[in-house]
Amino acid sequence: MAKEIDAIDRVMSSGEKPVLAILGGAKVSSKITIIENILDKVDHLILGGGMSFTLPKQWVEASETHL
């Protein structure tokens, strides 16, 4: 997980826009802190895998479409 955190830090500190974050996997518990910390810093967030079914309702804005 250290590699992922380092990569996120590099992108967030670059200042380049727009920022798209793509996260996936089944274990929401290991990613919820990351999601909460980047949610207001990214322009778009794509979630895949099992974690996409366990989002708090207030995070789901425009689409509930499953691709």
XYZ file of C-alpha atoms in Angstrom:
67
model
C 0.000 0.000 0.000
C 3.009 2.321 0.423
C 3.460 2.502 -3.364
C -0.164 3.550 -3.815
C 0.077 6.266 -1.161
C 3.305 7.574 -2.706
C 1.682 7.723 -6.155
C -1.343 9.584 -4.769
C 0.931 12.072 -3.001
C 2.843 12.773 -6.234
C -0.335 13.421 -8.220
C -1.930 15.576 -5.529
C 1.168 17.719 -5.059
C 1.723 18.301 -8.800
C -1.074 20.882 -9.046
C -2.043 19.684 -12.522
C -5.751 19.595 -13.352
C -8.048 17.838 -14.029
C -7.448 14.922 -11.677
C -9.194 11.583 -12.175
C -8.846 8.937 -9.469
C -9.676 5.310 -10.216
C -9.937 2.958 -7.248
C -11.080 -0.617 -7.202
C -11.169 -3.745 -5.164
C -13.357 -5.553 -2.724
C -12.027 -4.348 0.623
C -13.572 -0.946 1.260
C -12.060 -0.835 4.738
C -8.558 -0.546 3.305
C -9.500 2.326 0.985
C -12.096 4.397 2.853
C -9.477 6.707 4.387
C -7.926 7.315 0.971
C -11.336 8.062 -0.548
C -12.243 10.485 2.237
C -8.915 12.306 1.868
C -8.980 12.700 -1.914
C -12.702 13.210 -2.499
C -12.546 17.004 -2.304
C -9.250 17.159 -4.232
C -10.124 15.204 -7.369
C -12.314 16.339 -10.226
C -13.654 12.852 -10.917
C -13.634 9.597 -8.975
C -14.316 6.208 -10.511
C -14.868 3.295 -8.150
C -14.988 -0.296 -9.272
C -15.248 -3.718 -7.777
C -17.146 -4.621 -4.657
C -16.495 -1.262 -3.042
C -18.781 0.500 -5.511
C -21.801 -1.150 -3.900
C -21.081 0.085 -0.375
C -20.800 3.837 -0.887
C -22.600 6.236 1.408
C -25.620 7.617 -0.469
C -24.411 11.235 -0.177
C -21.328 10.371 -2.279
C -23.415 9.183 -5.219
C -24.272 12.240 -7.259
C -25.331 11.865 -10.849
C -25.197 8.252 -11.877
C -25.920 4.867 -10.439
C -25.132 3.149 -13.711
C -23.077 -0.013 -13.506
C -20.886 -0.619 -16.519
